[in-house]
């Protein structure tokens, strides 16, 4: 399973970003306080079932945290989840 796309709003210091991942390899680099660690923390929260967001995770507590992800399944993973996610492409 590979993460191919992420769109995040209202999470800590991350608001309105879109990231498209390379299928082979990705690096997260940048100056301090840009949100690199926060982005990784967000992915950990989303993919570690059972853990939710804390009050400190909301940049603006009056708005929801919005996370949109596209995940591509490897051919060996097709059918494991009981259904395809995308009617047009069994790998998405």
Coordinates of N, CA, C and O in Angstrom, one line a residue, residues 22 25 29-31 40 42 44 49 52 54 56 62 67 80-81 85-86 92:
X22 N 5.9 10.7 -4.8 CA 6.6 9.9 -5.9 C 6.4 8.5 -5.5 O 6.5 8.1 -4.3
X25 N 10.3 7.0 -4.1 CA 11.0 7.5 -2.9 C 10.6 8.9 -2.6 O 10.4 9.7 -3.6
X29 N 12.0 17.6 3.4 CA 13.1 18.5 3.9 C 12.6 19.9 3.9 O 11.6 20.3 3.3
X30 N 13.3 20.8 4.7 CA 12.9 22.2 4.8 C 13.5 22.8 6.0 O 14.0 22.1 6.9
X31 N 13.3 24.1 6.2 CA 13.8 24.8 7.3 C 12.9 24.4 8.6 O 11.9 23.8 8.4
X40 N 4.3 14.3 9.7 CA 4.5 12.9 10.0 C 3.6 12.5 11.2 O 3.1 11.4 11.2
X42 N 0.7 13.7 11.9 CA -0.6 13.6 11.3 C -0.8 12.2 10.7 O -1.8 11.5 10.9
X44 N 0.8 9.5 11.3 CA 0.8 8.5 12.4 C -0.6 8.4 13.1 O -1.1 7.4 13.3
X49 N -4.9 3.4 13.9 CA -6.3 3.3 14.4 C -6.5 3.4 15.9 O -5.7 2.9 16.7
X52 N -7.2 9.4 18.4 CA -7.8 10.6 17.7 C -6.9 11.8 17.9 O -5.8 11.8 18.3
X54 N -5.9 15.5 19.4 CA -6.0 16.3 20.6 C -6.4 17.7 20.4 O -6.3 18.2 19.2
X56 N -4.8 20.3 21.0 CA -3.7 21.1 20.5 C -3.4 20.9 19.0 O -2.7 21.7 18.4
X62 N -12.4 26.2 16.1 CA -13.8 26.4 15.6 C -14.0 25.7 14.3 O -15.1 25.6 13.8
X67 N -8.5 16.0 6.3 CA -7.4 15.2 5.7 C -8.0 14.4 4.6 O -8.9 13.7 4.8
X80 N -7.9 -7.8 -0.6 CA -7.7 -8.0 0.8 C -8.7 -7.3 1.6 O -9.1 -7.7 2.7
X81 N -9.1 -6.1 1.2 CA -9.9 -5.2 2.0 C -11.4 -5.5 1.7 O -12.3 -4.8 2.1
X85 N -11.7 0.5 -3.6 CA -12.1 1.8 -3.1 C -12.6 2.7 -4.2 O -13.4 3.6 -4.0
X86 N -12.1 2.5 -5.4 CA -12.4 3.3 -6.6 C -13.1 2.4 -7.7 O -12.5 1.4 -8.1
X92 N -6.9 1.7 -6.5 CA -7.1 2.9 -5.7 C -8.2 2.8 -4.6 O -9.2 2.2 -4.8

